[in-house]
Short mmCIF file of C-alpha atoms in Angstrom, two decimals:
data_model
loop_
_atom_site.label_atom_id
_atom_site.label_comp_id
_atom_site.label_asym_id
_atom_site.label_seq_id
_atom_site.Cartn_x
_atom_site.Cartn_y
_atom_site.Cartn_z
CA GLU A 87 10.08 -79.42 -35.53
CA ALA A 88 12.85 -78.87 -32.20
CA GLU A 89 15.70 -78.35 -33.36
CA VAL A 90 19.07 -77.92 -31.55
CA ALA A 91 20.20 -73.84 -31.61
CA GLN A 92 23.56 -72.94 -31.27
CA SER A 93 25.90 -69.43 -30.77
CA PRO A 94 27.03 -67.78 -32.38
CA ARG A 95 27.40 -69.09 -35.90
CA TYR A 96 30.39 -67.89 -36.66
CA LYS A 97 33.17 -66.41 -34.77
CA ILE A 98 36.74 -64.74 -35.76
CA THR A 99 38.83 -64.20 -32.64
CA GLU A 100 42.90 -63.67 -32.47
CA LYS A 101 45.41 -66.14 -30.54
CA SER A 102 45.62 -66.14 -27.38
CA GLN A 103 42.37 -64.59 -26.78
CA ALA A 104 39.71 -66.43 -24.51
CA VAL A 105 36.40 -67.87 -27.18
CA ALA A 106 33.41 -70.03 -25.60
CA PHE A 107 30.71 -71.92 -27.50
CA TRP A 108 27.18 -72.28 -26.70
CA CYS A 109 24.39 -75.07 -27.35
CA ASP A 110 20.82 -75.57 -26.66
CA PRO A 111 19.72 -79.30 -26.84
CA ILE A 112 16.41 -80.37 -28.36
CA SER A 113 14.25 -80.32 -25.57
CA GLY A 114 14.71 -83.51 -23.03
CA HIS A 115 17.58 -84.80 -24.71
CA ALA A 116 19.29 -86.10 -22.29
CA THR A 117 22.93 -87.18 -24.31
CA LEU A 118 24.61 -83.61 -25.73
CA TYR A 119 27.53 -83.82 -27.53
CA TRP A 120 30.32 -81.45 -28.74
CA TYR A 121 32.28 -81.87 -32.60
CA ARG A 122 35.06 -80.59 -34.36
CA GLN A 123 35.18 -80.27 -38.37
CA ILE A 124 38.20 -79.07 -39.80
CA LEU A 125 37.67 -78.41 -43.16
CA GLY A 126 37.59 -81.62 -45.74
CA GLN A 127 37.36 -83.77 -42.90
CA GLY A 128 34.67 -85.15 -41.05
CA PRO A 129 32.86 -84.50 -37.32
CA GLU A 130 34.79 -85.91 -34.85
CA LEU A 131 33.92 -86.00 -31.22
CA LEU A 132 35.15 -84.02 -28.76
CA VAL A 133 33.21 -84.70 -25.60
CA GLN A 134 29.79 -85.78 -24.38
CA PHE A 135 27.77 -85.15 -21.64
CA GLN A 136 24.56 -87.91 -20.18
CA ASP A 137 22.34 -85.81 -18.59
CA GLU A 138 24.83 -83.05 -16.87
CA SER A 139 27.85 -86.16 -16.32
CA VAL A 140 30.95 -85.70 -19.02
CA VAL A 141 31.03 -89.33 -20.34
CA ASP A 142 33.73 -89.46 -22.99
CA ASP A 143 35.44 -85.98 -23.47
CA SER A 144 39.05 -88.51 -24.28
CA GLN A 145 39.46 -86.70 -27.52
CA LEU A 146 39.04 -83.19 -25.42
CA PRO A 147 42.32 -80.99 -25.77
CA LYS A 148 42.16 -80.64 -22.14
CA ASP A 149 44.85 -78.48 -21.73
CA ARG A 150 42.39 -75.46 -23.13
CA PHE A 151 39.37 -76.57 -24.47
CA SER A 152 36.55 -77.09 -21.01
CA ALA A 153 33.06 -78.36 -21.61
CA GLU A 154 30.50 -77.98 -19.17
CA ARG A 155 26.87 -78.58 -19.44
CA LEU A 156 25.78 -77.47 -15.43
CA LYS A 157 21.87 -77.80 -15.03
CA GLY A 158 21.68 -80.81 -17.21
CA VAL A 159 20.53 -78.58 -20.56
CA ASP A 160 21.89 -76.03 -21.84
CA SER A 161 25.93 -76.30 -23.07
CA THR A 162 29.08 -74.31 -23.49
CA LEU A 163 32.72 -74.86 -25.05
CA LYS A 164 35.11 -72.70 -24.08
CA ILE A 165 38.42 -72.21 -25.80
CA GLN A 166 41.42 -70.23 -23.70
CA PRO A 167 43.81 -69.60 -25.41
CA ALA A 168 43.17 -70.17 -28.73
CA GLU A 169 45.73 -71.20 -31.46
CA LEU A 170 45.63 -70.98 -34.90
CA GLY A 171 44.95 -74.42 -35.45
CA ASP A 172 41.41 -74.63 -33.45
CA SER A 173 40.00 -72.79 -37.14
CA ALA A 174 37.74 -75.18 -37.59
CA MET A 175 33.30 -75.99 -37.67
CA TYR A 176 31.88 -76.60 -33.99
CA LEU A 177 29.46 -78.67 -33.94
CA CYS A 178 26.44 -79.82 -31.05
CA ALA A 179 24.43 -82.48 -31.61
CA SER A 180 21.95 -84.20 -29.21
CA SER A 181 20.59 -87.50 -28.77
CA PHE A 182 17.31 -89.38 -26.36
CA THR A 183 19.96 -90.92 -24.59
CA ARG A 184 22.96 -92.89 -24.99
CA GLY A 185 24.17 -95.55 -27.34
CA GLY A 186 24.23 -96.05 -30.96
CA SER A 187 20.25 -96.82 -32.03
CA TYR A 188 20.22 -93.92 -31.21
CA GLU A 189 19.77 -90.57 -33.86
CA GLN A 190 22.17 -87.40 -32.91
CA TYR A 191 20.29 -84.33 -33.84
CA PHE A 192 23.22 -81.53 -35.64
CA GLY A 193 23.06 -77.84 -35.05
CA PRO A 194 23.88 -75.08 -37.58
CA GLY A 195 27.74 -75.14 -36.17
CA THR A 196 29.90 -72.11 -35.14
CA ARG A 197 32.61 -71.37 -37.78
CA LEU A 198 35.57 -70.60 -35.29
CA THR A 199 38.57 -68.63 -37.28
CA VAL A 200 41.47 -67.72 -35.03
CA THR A 201 43.79 -65.41 -36.46
CA ALA B 444 39.79 -97.85 -32.81
CA GLN B 445 37.15 -98.06 -35.52
CA SER B 446 37.49 -95.25 -38.12
CA VAL B 447 35.47 -95.38 -41.52
CA SER B 448 36.75 -95.09 -45.39
CA GLN B 449 34.92 -92.45 -47.98
CA HIS B 450 36.21 -93.86 -51.66
CA ASN B 451 35.69 -89.89 -52.99
CA HIS B 452 36.41 -87.43 -51.93
CA HIS B 453 34.40 -85.34 -54.65
CA VAL B 454 31.88 -86.89 -56.98
CA ILE B 455 30.39 -84.33 -60.06
CA LEU B 456 27.56 -86.17 -62.31
CA SER B 457 25.08 -84.81 -64.33
CA GLU B 458 20.78 -85.02 -63.46
CA ALA B 459 19.01 -88.26 -64.05
CA ALA B 460 22.24 -90.38 -63.31
CA SER B 461 22.82 -92.62 -60.47
CA LEU B 462 25.25 -92.93 -58.06
CA GLU B 463 27.09 -94.68 -55.81
CA LEU B 464 29.06 -94.03 -52.86
CA GLY B 465 31.58 -96.44 -51.07
CA CYS B 466 31.77 -96.22 -47.36
CA ASN B 467 33.79 -99.46 -45.86
CA TYR B 468 34.69 -98.91 -41.82
CA SER B 469 37.36 -100.95 -40.10
CA TYR B 470 35.83 -102.11 -36.68
CA GLY B 471 34.89 -105.85 -36.76
CA GLY B 472 32.06 -105.80 -33.77
CA THR B 473 28.77 -105.09 -33.91
CA VAL B 474 28.26 -101.92 -35.79
CA ASN B 475 24.72 -99.22 -35.76
CA LEU B 476 25.72 -97.56 -39.81
CA PHE B 477 24.79 -94.31 -40.70
CA TRP B 478 24.17 -91.90 -43.78
CA TYR B 479 24.64 -88.29 -42.99
CA VAL B 480 24.22 -85.18 -45.56
CA GLN B 481 25.02 -81.46 -45.44
CA TYR B 482 23.06 -79.19 -47.61
CA PRO B 483 24.35 -76.08 -48.33
CA GLY B 484 24.42 -73.59 -45.68
CA GLN B 485 22.09 -76.12 -43.51
CA HIS B 486 23.17 -78.77 -40.89
CA LEU B 487 24.07 -82.63 -40.53
CA GLN B 488 20.83 -84.44 -41.20
CA LEU B 489 20.15 -88.00 -40.80
CA LEU B 490 19.64 -89.98 -44.83
CA LEU B 491 19.47 -93.19 -43.32
CA LYS B 492 20.05 -95.88 -41.30
CA TYR B 493 20.92 -99.48 -40.22
CA PHE B 494 20.90 -101.83 -36.63
CA SER B 495 19.67 -104.88 -37.70
CA GLY B 496 17.78 -107.16 -40.06
CA ASP B 497 17.82 -106.45 -44.44
CA PRO B 498 20.53 -104.85 -45.05
CA LEU B 499 19.30 -102.75 -47.99
CA VAL B 500 17.71 -99.81 -46.47
CA LYS B 501 15.79 -96.93 -47.59
CA GLY B 502 16.30 -93.66 -46.45
CA ILE B 503 14.73 -89.92 -47.33
CA LYS B 504 14.56 -88.80 -50.89
CA GLY B 505 15.18 -91.77 -52.63
CA PHE B 506 18.37 -93.04 -51.55
CA GLU B 507 19.77 -96.18 -50.04
CA ALA B 508 22.43 -98.09 -49.04
CA GLU B 509 23.32 -101.71 -48.49
CA PHE B 510 24.93 -103.61 -45.89
CA ILE B 511 27.56 -106.21 -46.74
CA LYS B 512 29.54 -107.14 -43.25
CA SER B 513 31.75 -109.50 -45.44
CA LYS B 514 33.46 -106.42 -46.89
CA PHE B 515 32.53 -104.37 -43.67
CA SER B 516 30.78 -101.89 -46.16
CA PHE B 517 28.13 -99.48 -46.41
CA ASN B 518 27.14 -98.19 -49.97
CA LEU B 519 24.48 -95.47 -50.97
CA ARG B 520 23.27 -95.47 -53.90
CA LYS B 521 20.43 -93.39 -55.91
CA PRO B 522 18.95 -94.30 -59.58
CA SER B 523 18.69 -91.00 -60.56
CA VAL B 524 20.28 -88.18 -58.83
CA GLN B 525 18.69 -84.60 -59.18
CA TRP B 526 20.13 -80.92 -59.17
CA SER B 527 19.08 -81.08 -55.29
CA ASP B 528 20.81 -84.02 -54.12
CA THR B 529 24.07 -80.97 -54.49
CA ALA B 530 25.69 -81.77 -50.93
CA GLU B 531 28.40 -83.03 -48.86
CA TYR B 532 27.85 -86.78 -48.01
CA PHE B 533 29.19 -88.28 -44.73
CA CYS B 534 29.74 -92.37 -43.44
CA ALA B 535 28.80 -92.70 -40.25
CA VAL B 536 29.58 -96.09 -37.37
CA THR B 537 28.78 -96.19 -34.19
CA ASN B 538 29.41 -99.38 -32.27
CA ASP B 539 28.03 -98.25 -28.93
CA TYR B 540 28.03 -94.74 -28.08
CA LYS B 541 30.95 -93.14 -29.94
CA LEU B 542 30.03 -91.92 -33.53
CA SER B 543 32.92 -91.67 -35.92
CA PHE B 544 32.30 -90.20 -39.08
CA GLY B 545 34.42 -90.63 -42.49
CA ALA B 546 36.07 -88.22 -44.28
CA GLY B 547 33.45 -86.93 -46.86
CA THR B 548 32.03 -86.91 -49.93
CA THR B 549 31.70 -83.93 -52.35
CA VAL B 550 28.29 -84.63 -54.90
CA THR B 551 27.68 -81.95 -56.98
CA VAL B 552 25.01 -82.35 -59.92
CA ARG B 553 24.83 -80.50 -63.44
CA ALA B 554 21.36 -79.10 -64.24
#
């Protein structure tokens, strides 16, 4: 069964450093999502791509976070500089296309610890 | 903005006991409703979903959920839990393009 791939699985970084996460969605999925999940809370959408275009980044802290999906396939989420409050699980998900009726498939996540 | 409330943060029960997890949402329009599960060490996966039609939805592993529109609720149930049901359960709602999650309920099943 096809899966969403993410790397790295774990990342420890010092505050003020730059960090990047990578996601490879299920082949053929046009929509890609990045979520942040803080311990004890549910996932919160950071950014949503339809192919290579950002369609929702209203919750993305744009002063320090950036995301790209240049060729409409894999995607990178970057934080620069990292802050202590960025410690969380970063989840990537994909779906066939946009719309609430399409199931989102989640990757294993990247657990970020900022020291 | 829509919000999702899950009533229980942590539920502990014994094998063969019945399980019910509450979920309420705030959005008043047409919604699609989901329950996701995360087993220890695994990624989030879909347990069941409701889009329209019969408000009683059956999912994988013997789970079911009932959509009650008048109460803005989508409660998850299982008549008899197993140790392998130990996991974190998330209710989620989308009105169209954005999925909003509840805070999750950790379920611990004791053998």
